Short mmCIF file of C-alpha atoms and ligand atoms in Angstrom, two decimals:
data_model
loop_
_atom_site.label_atom_id
_atom_site.label_comp_id
_atom_site.label_asym_id
_atom_site.label_seq_id
_atom_site.Cartn_x
_atom_site.Cartn_y
_atom_site.Cartn_z
CA MET A 1 138.16 136.85 204.91
CA GLY A 2 138.55 136.58 201.19
CA PRO A 3 138.20 139.36 198.65
CA LEU A 4 135.37 141.88 198.58
CA GLN A 5 132.40 140.75 196.57
CA ILE A 6 131.45 142.69 193.47
CA LYS A 7 128.00 143.21 194.95
CA ASP A 8 129.57 145.17 197.81
CA ILE A 9 132.14 147.01 195.70
CA LEU A 10 129.34 148.33 193.48
CA GLN A 11 127.75 149.87 196.58
CA THR A 12 130.96 151.54 197.75
CA ALA A 13 131.58 155.27 197.35
CA PRO A 14 134.46 155.80 194.90
CA GLU A 15 137.37 157.62 196.55
CA ASN A 16 140.24 156.43 194.38
CA GLN A 17 140.85 153.76 197.00
CA SER A 18 142.67 150.64 195.90
CA VAL A 19 140.55 147.56 195.32
CA VAL A 20 141.05 143.98 194.29
CA VAL A 21 138.36 142.36 192.19
CA LYS A 22 138.26 138.68 191.36
CA GLY A 23 135.83 137.25 188.89
CA TRP A 24 135.08 135.86 185.44
CA VAL A 25 135.18 137.97 182.31
CA ARG A 26 131.78 138.48 180.76
CA THR A 27 132.93 140.74 177.93
CA LYS A 28 135.98 142.63 176.80
CA ARG A 29 135.65 145.64 174.55
CA GLU A 30 138.49 147.68 173.11
CA SER A 31 138.08 151.22 171.83
CA LYS A 32 140.59 153.79 170.67
CA ASN A 33 140.92 155.26 174.16
CA ALA A 34 140.32 152.39 176.52
CA ILE A 35 139.87 148.68 177.14
CA PHE A 36 136.72 147.74 179.06
CA ILE A 37 136.46 144.46 180.91
CA ALA A 38 133.14 143.44 182.50
CA LEU A 39 133.74 141.14 185.46
CA ASN A 40 131.22 139.08 187.37
CA ASP A 41 131.74 136.96 190.47
CA GLY A 42 128.18 135.69 190.85
CA SER A 43 127.46 137.75 193.97
CA THR A 44 125.07 139.88 191.89
CA ILE A 45 123.66 139.98 188.40
CA ASN A 46 125.55 143.25 187.88
CA ASN A 47 129.05 143.29 186.44
CA ILE A 48 131.78 145.64 187.52
CA GLN A 49 133.55 147.50 184.76
CA ALA A 50 137.33 147.52 184.86
CA VAL A 51 139.13 149.94 182.54
CA ALA A 52 142.69 149.89 181.21
CA GLU A 53 144.50 152.20 178.83
CA PRO A 54 145.54 151.00 175.39
CA GLY A 55 149.18 149.96 175.56
CA GLN A 56 149.09 149.58 179.35
CA PHE A 57 149.31 145.77 179.01
CA SER A 58 151.06 143.57 176.47
CA ALA A 59 149.01 142.31 173.54
CA GLU A 60 149.98 138.81 174.68
CA LEU A 61 148.32 139.26 178.07
CA LEU A 62 145.23 140.94 176.61
CA LEU A 63 144.75 138.02 174.24
CA THR A 64 144.17 135.76 177.25
CA VAL A 65 141.55 138.09 178.71
CA THR A 66 138.52 136.65 176.96
CA THR A 67 134.94 135.81 177.84
CA GLY A 68 135.01 133.11 180.52
CA SER A 69 138.58 133.66 181.67
CA CYS A 70 139.15 134.26 185.37
CA LEU A 71 141.02 137.34 186.59
CA LYS A 72 142.37 139.11 189.58
CA VAL A 73 142.25 142.81 188.86
CA THR A 74 143.91 145.38 191.08
CA GLY A 75 143.18 149.04 190.69
CA GLN A 76 141.46 152.13 192.00
CA LEU A 77 137.74 152.52 192.57
CA ILE A 78 136.65 155.63 190.70
CA ALA A 79 133.39 157.26 189.70
CA SER A 80 132.39 155.88 186.35
CA GLN A 81 132.74 158.06 183.28
CA GLY A 82 130.24 156.03 181.31
CA ALA A 83 126.53 155.44 181.66
CA GLY A 84 125.19 152.25 183.20
CA GLN A 85 127.26 152.11 186.37
CA THR A 86 128.25 154.51 189.15
CA VAL A 87 131.69 153.09 189.90
CA GLU A 88 134.41 151.38 187.93
CA VAL A 89 137.92 150.11 188.49
CA LYS A 90 140.89 151.87 186.94
CA ILE A 91 143.15 148.91 186.42
CA SER A 92 146.78 148.93 187.60
CA ASP A 93 147.40 145.17 187.44
CA ILE A 94 145.84 142.07 185.93
CA GLU A 95 146.58 138.53 186.96
CA VAL A 96 145.01 135.83 184.79
CA TYR A 97 144.03 132.89 187.00
CA GLY A 98 142.58 130.83 184.19
CA THR A 99 142.16 131.30 180.47
CA ALA A 100 139.14 130.17 178.44
CA ASP A 101 140.06 129.53 174.82
CA PRO A 102 137.37 131.31 172.75
CA GLU A 103 137.59 128.52 170.18
CA GLU A 104 136.43 126.05 172.82
CA TYR A 105 134.55 127.96 175.50
CA PRO A 106 130.86 127.38 174.76
CA LEU A 107 129.43 130.43 176.53
CA GLN A 108 129.86 133.40 174.26
CA PRO A 109 128.23 136.78 174.91
CA LYS A 110 125.11 136.06 172.89
CA LYS A 111 121.76 134.43 173.56
CA HIS A 112 121.96 130.67 174.07
CA SER A 113 118.88 128.47 174.11
CA LEU A 114 117.85 126.90 177.43
CA GLU A 115 118.05 123.48 175.75
CA PHE A 116 121.67 124.11 174.80
CA LEU A 117 122.48 125.37 178.30
CA ARG A 118 121.07 122.14 179.78
CA GLU A 119 123.74 120.27 177.86
CA ILE A 120 126.41 122.39 179.52
CA ALA A 121 124.97 122.42 183.04
CA HIS A 122 128.52 122.55 184.41
CA LEU A 123 128.92 126.05 182.93
CA ARG A 124 125.40 127.45 182.82
CA PRO A 125 125.59 128.93 186.37
CA ARG A 126 127.87 131.52 184.76
CA THR A 127 125.06 132.94 182.62
CA ASN A 128 122.93 135.85 183.79
CA THR A 129 119.77 133.77 183.72
CA PHE A 130 121.11 130.88 185.80
CA GLY A 131 122.99 133.13 188.17
CA ALA A 132 119.70 134.91 188.87
CA ILE A 133 117.81 131.62 189.30
CA LEU A 134 120.41 130.19 191.66
CA ARG A 135 120.47 133.29 193.83
CA ILE A 136 116.67 133.34 194.01
CA ARG A 137 116.64 129.63 194.79
CA HIS A 138 119.01 130.29 197.68
CA ALA A 139 116.89 133.19 198.97
CA LEU A 140 113.76 131.05 198.89
CA ALA A 141 115.47 128.20 200.76
CA PHE A 142 116.68 130.64 203.39
CA ALA A 143 113.19 132.15 203.66
CA VAL A 144 111.70 128.68 204.21
CA HIS A 145 113.96 128.03 207.20
CA GLN A 146 113.40 131.51 208.56
CA TYR A 147 109.63 131.20 208.25
CA PHE A 148 109.38 127.94 210.14
CA ASN A 149 111.95 128.90 212.72
CA ASP A 150 110.00 132.08 213.49
CA LYS A 151 106.81 130.04 213.84
CA GLY A 152 108.26 127.60 216.37
CA PHE A 153 108.80 124.65 214.02
CA PHE A 154 111.78 122.31 214.34
CA TYR A 155 113.78 121.17 211.31
CA LEU A 156 113.62 117.38 211.36
CA HIS A 157 116.04 115.39 209.22
CA THR A 158 114.19 112.43 207.81
CA PRO A 159 116.01 109.56 206.10
CA VAL A 160 116.81 109.48 202.41
CA ILE A 161 116.96 105.67 202.40
CA THR A 162 113.71 104.02 203.47
CA ALA A 163 111.96 100.68 203.41
CA SER A 164 108.46 102.13 203.10
CA ASP A 165 106.56 103.69 200.22
CA ALA A 166 105.04 106.77 201.85
CA GLU A 167 102.81 107.70 198.94
CA GLY A 168 101.93 104.11 198.06
CA ALA A 169 102.50 104.91 194.43
CA GLY A 170 105.40 102.50 194.03
CA GLU A 171 107.55 104.82 191.94
CA MET A 172 110.77 104.28 193.84
CA PHE A 173 114.45 103.90 193.09
CA ARG A 174 115.94 100.81 194.64
CA VAL A 175 118.98 101.04 196.89
CA THR A 176 121.07 97.89 196.91
CA THR A 177 124.60 96.59 197.22
CA LEU A 178 123.72 93.19 195.77
CA ASP A 179 125.77 92.05 192.79
CA LEU A 180 123.29 92.42 189.94
CA ASN A 181 125.14 89.77 187.95
CA ASN A 182 125.00 87.27 190.73
CA LEU A 183 121.87 87.76 192.78
CA PRO A 184 121.38 85.65 195.91
CA ARG A 185 118.22 83.54 195.68
CA THR A 186 115.82 82.07 198.21
CA GLU A 187 114.84 78.42 197.95
CA GLU A 188 111.77 79.52 196.01
CA GLY A 189 113.99 81.31 193.52
CA ALA A 190 113.14 84.89 194.50
CA ILE A 191 115.85 87.46 195.12
CA ASN A 192 117.02 87.08 198.71
CA PHE A 193 117.02 90.61 200.09
CA LYS A 194 118.04 89.27 203.50
CA GLU A 195 121.54 89.28 202.05
CA ASP A 196 121.26 92.88 200.90
CA PHE A 197 122.94 95.70 202.83
CA PHE A 198 119.94 96.46 205.04
CA GLY A 199 118.73 92.88 205.23
CA ARG A 200 115.58 93.93 203.38
CA GLU A 201 114.43 95.84 200.34
CA ALA A 202 115.31 99.52 200.50
CA ASN A 203 114.57 102.55 198.36
CA LEU A 204 115.22 106.25 198.04
CA THR A 205 112.46 108.14 199.82
CA VAL A 206 109.48 109.60 197.94
CA SER A 207 108.53 111.74 200.96
CA GLY A 208 109.68 112.39 204.50
CA GLN A 209 106.11 112.63 205.72
CA LEU A 210 105.72 109.37 207.61
CA GLU A 211 108.83 110.03 209.68
CA GLY A 212 107.77 113.68 209.89
CA GLU A 213 104.57 112.57 211.58
CA LEU A 214 106.62 110.71 214.20
CA GLY A 215 108.43 113.98 214.90
CA ALA A 216 105.18 115.97 215.15
CA MET A 217 103.86 113.49 217.71
CA ALA A 218 106.69 114.61 219.98
CA LEU A 219 107.77 118.13 219.00
CA SER A 220 104.29 119.29 217.86
CA LYS A 221 105.51 121.30 214.89
CA ILE A 222 108.27 120.07 212.59
CA TYR A 223 109.27 120.51 208.97
CA THR A 224 111.52 118.60 206.66
CA PHE A 225 113.42 120.05 203.72
CA GLY A 226 115.31 117.49 201.76
CA PRO A 227 115.82 115.65 198.51
CA THR A 228 113.02 113.40 197.34
CA PHE A 229 113.08 110.81 194.58
CA ARG A 230 110.42 109.60 192.18
CA ALA A 231 110.99 107.16 189.38
CA GLU A 232 107.93 108.35 187.45
CA ASN A 233 108.77 108.21 183.81
CA SER A 234 107.25 111.60 183.16
CA ASN A 235 109.01 113.84 180.72
CA THR A 236 107.05 116.96 181.64
CA THR A 237 108.09 120.51 182.42
CA ARG A 238 106.97 119.98 186.05
CA HIS A 239 108.52 116.66 187.06
CA LEU A 240 112.00 115.75 188.19
CA ALA A 241 113.29 112.37 189.31
CA GLU A 242 115.14 114.13 192.13
CA PHE A 243 113.54 117.19 193.68
CA TRP A 244 113.48 118.97 197.02
CA MET A 245 110.39 118.92 199.15
CA ILE A 246 109.42 120.91 202.21
CA GLU A 247 107.05 119.02 204.48
CA PRO A 248 105.68 120.66 207.62
CA GLU A 249 103.72 118.41 209.95
CA MET A 250 101.71 119.81 212.87
CA ALA A 251 100.02 118.20 215.83
CA PHE A 252 96.65 119.73 216.71
CA PHE A 253 96.15 121.24 213.23
CA GLU A 254 92.95 120.49 211.36
CA LEU A 255 92.43 120.92 207.63
CA LYS A 256 91.51 124.62 207.93
CA ASP A 257 94.65 125.36 209.98
CA ASN A 258 96.66 123.44 207.41
CA MET A 259 95.26 125.57 204.56
CA ASP A 260 95.86 128.78 206.48
CA LEU A 261 99.47 127.77 207.11
CA ALA A 262 100.10 126.73 203.50
CA GLU A 263 98.72 129.99 202.15
CA ASP A 264 100.58 132.17 204.63
CA PHE A 265 103.79 130.21 204.07
CA VAL A 266 103.94 130.55 200.29
CA LYS A 267 102.97 134.20 200.47
CA LYS A 268 105.71 134.96 203.00
CA VAL A 269 108.49 133.22 201.12
CA ILE A 270 107.48 134.87 197.84
CA THR A 271 107.45 138.22 199.67
CA TYR A 272 110.97 137.51 200.90
CA ALA A 273 112.13 137.04 197.31
CA LEU A 274 110.35 140.23 196.21
CA ILE A 275 112.22 142.19 198.86
CA HIS A 276 115.64 140.56 198.59
CA CYS A 277 115.98 139.57 194.93
CA LYS A 278 114.94 142.76 193.14
CA ASP A 279 117.77 142.90 190.58
CA ASP A 280 117.46 139.24 189.68
CA LEU A 281 113.66 139.36 189.42
CA ASN A 282 113.84 142.45 187.26
CA PHE A 283 116.29 140.72 184.99
CA LEU A 284 114.07 137.64 184.69
CA GLN A 285 111.00 139.80 184.13
CA ASN A 286 112.71 141.56 181.21
CA ARG A 287 113.81 138.22 179.85
CA LEU A 288 110.21 136.97 179.87
CA THR A 289 108.83 140.16 178.36
CA GLU A 290 111.39 139.83 175.58
CA GLU A 291 110.38 136.19 175.05
CA GLU A 292 106.69 137.10 174.79
CA LYS A 293 107.19 140.01 172.44
CA ASN A 294 106.07 138.02 169.45
CA LYS A 295 102.91 136.76 171.12
CA PRO A 296 99.63 138.61 170.53
CA GLN A 297 98.77 141.03 173.33
CA ASN A 298 95.97 138.92 174.79
CA GLU A 299 98.19 135.85 175.11
CA ARG A 300 100.93 137.58 177.04
CA SER A 301 101.13 136.87 180.75
CA LEU A 302 101.34 139.48 183.48
CA PRO A 303 104.84 140.86 184.02
CA LEU A 304 106.60 138.60 186.53
CA LEU A 305 106.68 141.07 189.42
CA GLU A 306 102.99 141.90 189.00
CA LYS A 307 102.14 138.22 188.94
CA LEU A 308 104.04 137.62 192.19
CA ALA A 309 102.52 140.67 193.87
CA PHE A 310 99.07 139.52 192.81
CA VAL A 311 99.53 136.13 194.48
CA VAL A 312 100.83 137.73 197.66
CA ASP A 313 98.05 140.32 197.85
CA ASN A 314 94.96 138.21 197.16
CA PRO A 315 93.33 135.43 199.15
CA PHE A 316 93.48 132.01 197.52
CA GLU A 317 90.14 130.61 196.39
CA ARG A 318 89.06 127.65 198.53
CA LEU A 319 86.55 125.07 197.35
CA THR A 320 85.89 121.36 197.52
CA TYR A 321 86.74 118.86 194.83
CA THR A 322 83.01 118.28 194.34
CA GLU A 323 82.42 121.99 193.72
CA ALA A 324 85.34 122.04 191.31
CA ILE A 325 83.88 119.14 189.32
CA ASP A 326 80.59 121.04 189.06
CA ILE A 327 82.40 124.08 187.68
CA LEU A 328 84.26 121.92 185.17
CA LEU A 329 81.05 120.17 184.08
CA LYS A 330 79.46 123.58 183.40
CA SER A 331 82.55 124.95 181.69
CA LYS A 332 82.74 125.91 178.04
CA PRO A 333 85.68 123.65 177.16
CA HIS A 334 83.82 120.68 178.66
CA LYS A 335 80.60 121.46 176.83
CA GLU A 336 82.48 121.98 173.58
CA GLY A 337 84.46 118.78 174.06
CA LYS A 338 87.74 120.72 174.25
CA PHE A 339 89.16 118.89 177.26
CA GLN A 340 91.34 115.96 176.32
CA PHE A 341 90.34 113.96 179.42
CA PRO A 342 86.75 113.30 180.56
CA VAL A 343 85.28 115.16 183.56
CA GLY A 344 83.19 113.48 186.23
CA TRP A 345 83.08 112.93 189.97
CA GLY A 346 85.85 110.53 190.92
CA ILE A 347 88.40 111.46 188.25
CA ASP A 348 91.91 112.45 189.14
CA LEU A 349 92.03 116.03 187.84
CA SER A 350 94.47 116.38 184.99
CA SER A 351 96.58 119.41 184.46
CA GLU A 352 94.19 120.88 181.83
CA HIS A 353 91.37 120.80 184.42
CA GLU A 354 93.52 122.36 187.12
CA ARG A 355 94.70 125.04 184.75
CA TYR A 356 91.17 125.85 183.67
CA LEU A 357 90.12 126.39 187.29
CA VAL A 358 93.14 128.48 188.19
CA GLU A 359 93.89 130.40 185.00
CA LYS A 360 90.47 130.78 183.36
CA HIS A 361 87.79 130.46 186.02
CA PHE A 362 89.19 131.95 189.24
CA LYS A 363 92.29 133.66 187.83
CA LYS A 364 94.14 133.15 191.09
CA PRO A 365 95.62 130.36 193.22
CA VAL A 366 93.08 127.77 194.31
CA ILE A 367 92.97 125.34 197.21
CA LEU A 368 90.92 122.25 196.45
CA THR A 369 89.81 120.09 199.37
CA ASN A 370 87.94 116.89 200.20
CA TYR A 371 88.95 114.69 197.28
CA PRO A 372 87.49 111.21 196.71
CA ARG A 373 89.33 108.73 198.92
CA GLU A 374 90.12 106.43 195.99
CA ILE A 375 92.45 108.92 194.32
CA LYS A 376 94.34 110.01 197.44
CA SER A 377 96.89 108.42 199.80
CA PHE A 378 95.98 105.95 202.53
CA TYR A 379 96.98 108.23 205.43
CA MET A 380 94.42 110.96 204.78
CA LYS A 381 91.60 111.42 207.28
CA LEU A 382 88.25 110.10 206.14
CA ASP A 383 85.37 112.58 206.00
CA GLU A 384 82.08 111.81 207.74
CA ASP A 385 80.47 110.81 204.44
CA GLY A 386 83.00 107.99 204.08
CA LYS A 387 83.51 108.98 200.43
CA THR A 388 85.99 111.83 200.59
CA VAL A 389 89.15 112.54 202.56
CA ARG A 390 90.45 115.70 204.17
CA ALA A 391 92.95 116.39 201.42
CA MET A 392 94.07 119.76 200.11
CA ASP A 393 95.95 120.62 196.94
CA VAL A 394 97.16 124.14 196.26
CA LEU A 395 97.06 124.94 192.55
CA PHE A 396 99.07 127.78 191.02
CA PRO A 397 98.80 129.54 187.68
CA GLY A 398 101.22 128.14 185.14
CA ILE A 399 102.35 125.43 187.55
CA GLY A 400 99.31 123.42 188.57
CA GLU A 401 99.77 121.55 191.84
CA ILE A 402 102.43 123.22 193.95
CA ILE A 403 101.37 121.80 197.33
CA GLY A 404 99.70 118.54 198.31
CA GLY A 405 98.63 117.83 201.86
CA SER A 406 95.93 116.70 204.23
CA GLN A 407 94.68 116.18 207.71
CA ARG A 408 95.90 112.72 208.75
CA GLU A 409 93.82 109.77 209.84
CA GLU A 410 94.44 109.58 213.58
CA SER A 411 92.18 106.61 214.32
CA TYR A 412 94.18 103.39 214.62
CA GLU A 413 91.31 101.19 213.39
CA LYS A 414 90.47 103.34 210.40
CA LEU A 415 94.11 103.72 209.37
CA LEU A 416 94.78 99.99 209.70
CA GLY A 417 91.68 99.36 207.62
CA ARG A 418 92.95 101.67 204.87
CA VAL A 419 96.43 100.15 204.94
CA LYS A 420 95.00 96.67 204.43
CA GLU A 421 92.48 97.85 201.87
CA ILE A 422 95.13 99.18 199.51
CA GLY A 423 97.31 96.12 200.01
CA ILE A 424 100.18 97.43 202.14
CA ASP A 425 101.53 94.88 204.61
CA PRO A 426 100.83 96.44 208.05
CA GLU A 427 104.02 94.73 209.30
CA ASN A 428 106.04 97.14 207.17
CA LEU A 429 104.40 100.14 208.79
CA TRP A 430 104.16 98.90 212.39
CA TRP A 431 106.07 101.93 213.68
CA TYR A 432 103.82 104.36 211.82
CA LEU A 433 100.67 102.62 213.03
CA GLU A 434 101.91 102.71 216.63
CA THR A 435 101.69 106.50 216.69
CA ARG A 436 97.92 105.99 216.46
CA LYS A 437 98.05 103.49 219.31
CA PHE A 438 100.07 105.58 221.73
CA GLY A 439 98.80 109.11 222.34
CA THR A 440 97.33 109.71 218.91
CA ALA A 441 96.35 113.29 218.11
CA PRO A 442 94.61 115.16 215.33
CA HIS A 443 97.34 116.39 213.03
CA SER A 444 97.95 117.71 209.53
CA GLY A 445 100.71 118.53 207.10
CA PHE A 446 101.61 119.21 203.51
CA GLY A 447 104.40 119.00 200.99
CA LEU A 448 105.61 121.88 198.84
CA GLY A 449 107.65 120.99 195.77
CA PHE A 450 110.54 123.41 196.12
CA GLU A 451 111.40 123.45 192.41
CA ARG A 452 107.79 124.23 191.50
CA LEU A 453 107.98 127.20 193.84
CA VAL A 454 111.27 128.34 192.28
CA GLN A 455 109.67 127.88 188.86
CA PHE A 456 106.78 130.08 189.82
CA VAL A 457 108.93 132.82 191.31
CA THR A 458 111.44 132.89 188.45
CA GLY A 459 108.83 132.43 185.73
CA MET A 460 110.88 129.64 184.16
CA GLY A 461 108.86 127.34 181.93
CA ASN A 462 110.82 124.15 182.56
CA ILE A 463 111.54 122.67 185.99
CA ARG A 464 114.88 121.38 184.67
CA ASP A 465 116.08 124.96 184.61
CA VAL A 466 115.52 125.78 188.28
CA ILE A 467 117.72 123.10 189.88
CA PRO A 468 121.48 123.23 189.31
CA PHE A 469 121.86 119.66 188.09
CA PRO A 470 118.52 118.15 187.08
CA ARG A 471 117.78 114.45 187.15
CA TYR A 472 115.19 113.15 184.69
CA PRO A 473 114.66 110.08 182.54
CA LYS A 474 117.86 109.22 180.67
CA SER A 475 119.77 112.09 182.19
CA ALA A 476 122.12 112.05 185.15
CA GLU A 477 125.17 113.76 183.69
CA PHE A 478 127.07 116.24 185.86
O1 4AD B 501 101.47 115.61 196.37
P1 4AD B 501 102.70 114.89 196.82
O2 4AD B 501 102.99 113.56 196.19
O3 4AD B 501 102.54 114.77 198.39
C1 4AD B 501 103.38 114.11 199.22
O4 4AD B 501 104.41 113.57 198.92
C2 4AD B 501 102.95 114.20 200.67
N1 4AD B 501 103.70 113.20 201.43
C3 4AD B 501 103.17 115.60 201.17
C4 4AD B 501 102.75 115.77 202.61
O5 4AD B 501 101.56 115.82 202.87
N2 4AD B 501 103.69 115.87 203.53
O6 4AD B 501 103.95 115.82 196.60
C5 4AD B 501 104.00 117.09 197.19
C6 4AD B 501 104.50 118.13 196.20
C7 4AD B 501 103.62 118.28 194.97
O7 4AD B 501 102.52 119.12 195.23
C8 4AD B 501 104.59 118.89 193.99
O8 4AD B 501 104.75 120.28 194.22
C9 4AD B 501 105.89 118.24 194.36
O9 4AD B 501 105.77 117.75 195.68
N3 4AD B 501 106.22 117.11 193.47
C10 4AD B 501 107.17 117.15 192.52
N4 4AD B 501 108.01 118.13 192.13
C11 4AD B 501 108.88 117.85 191.14
N5 4AD B 501 108.97 116.66 190.53
C12 4AD B 501 108.15 115.64 190.87
N6 4AD B 501 108.27 114.44 190.26
C13 4AD B 501 107.20 115.87 191.91
N7 4AD B 501 106.26 115.10 192.52
C14 4AD B 501 105.69 115.87 193.45
MG1 MG B 502 99.91 115.45 195.08
#
């Protein structure tokens, strides 16, 4: 089935056996005695070296073997003469599948800025950095499915098109087939969505949670893993308009169980990457070390692998929102007026506050719980004091919030009260409310932003660089 992958060929003992290698040229180097071609097929960060003798091929053919061109190379697998690799291919034949004119091909063997690579997202997977990121992203996705499968969860496919706003934040993309130049109107002059495709207003989902809860009320433990859309106009290094979210939802889990699961889950998937993505992580670690060379010693971060091991090996700090506010109020930056945003009970923590707690105060991941009800979603279970809800946010160094979740309000009356209070029409959520009417159960869940996880594991500073084709304000090319 198809050719051998370079990853496997590199692991094969060289016995002069004949091999076929297919891949893209990373570099070509000619010396007096030999021509060296480094080929990569994306199966690994490592290239295979193919060697020809001068004069073995016509100058015309060799001119088309340039960085970015695609080749089929036939030859013998031999022990490598040079340093840096154990095997190499002694070329007997070259077939050029596709040329890449060096005058036009934008990826030359030199350092390109991440900003420039974003403009050529159709080609950036061919760079070492993006190849590594994409392989790690795959490994993490696989580890997510493996983790939940092993724990008895069922993968539930929740809809991408919905008529409800799960988070109640109203930052949704509309889905419509109406002719925008000729909108149907009601007698009152409003847009008549009855004539739209679904006979009502519809949007791209901001979360699969509400449907996930329906699944948990039947299968006990489910998870979703799908694309999620938010039309927040935030041009930050941590927000995308289209991102992937993993949302487990568990019947009979209380907040403590939810925290235990979240912590175990992220640790296990990071461990999977540490075991299975060594070459790629090493490459990214060196890349980061190189980047930080010019920074003063005390501003440099831990080497990537140490940072990941640290998160896996140490318990996350757990405290309530109220305790966190106390810490912030007593903190130096607060006392010296260094925080940009004010601190006080009831505020929505901003990223500077979260980063202070995680990076300066505790120096490890933190789980904050029991937030004021006013700043959290309507579905979260009310605490006995009536002021806070059983929410939990997991905060990571360099990332901030990586997970948001809660125990859910299982009381029909209380949930209905909250729905009305924040101005959602209960009619729109009748099916969600019915789960609390028929066999309601204590339950909990959370959402992990997959790209924020990939960002953390790869050490990439910008979330736009950990998804193949990012969507953000004013950008939907590719
Ligand atoms: O905290 P959020 O909004 O929670 C929910 O959507 C719940 N329904 C989850 C649940 O309880 N089932 O989002 C969850 C996570 C955040 O912690 C963050 O990691 C990520 O999703 N996230 C984003 N990632 C990238 N770009 C954005 N615009 C994001 N918004 C949220
Ligand atoms: Mg959140």
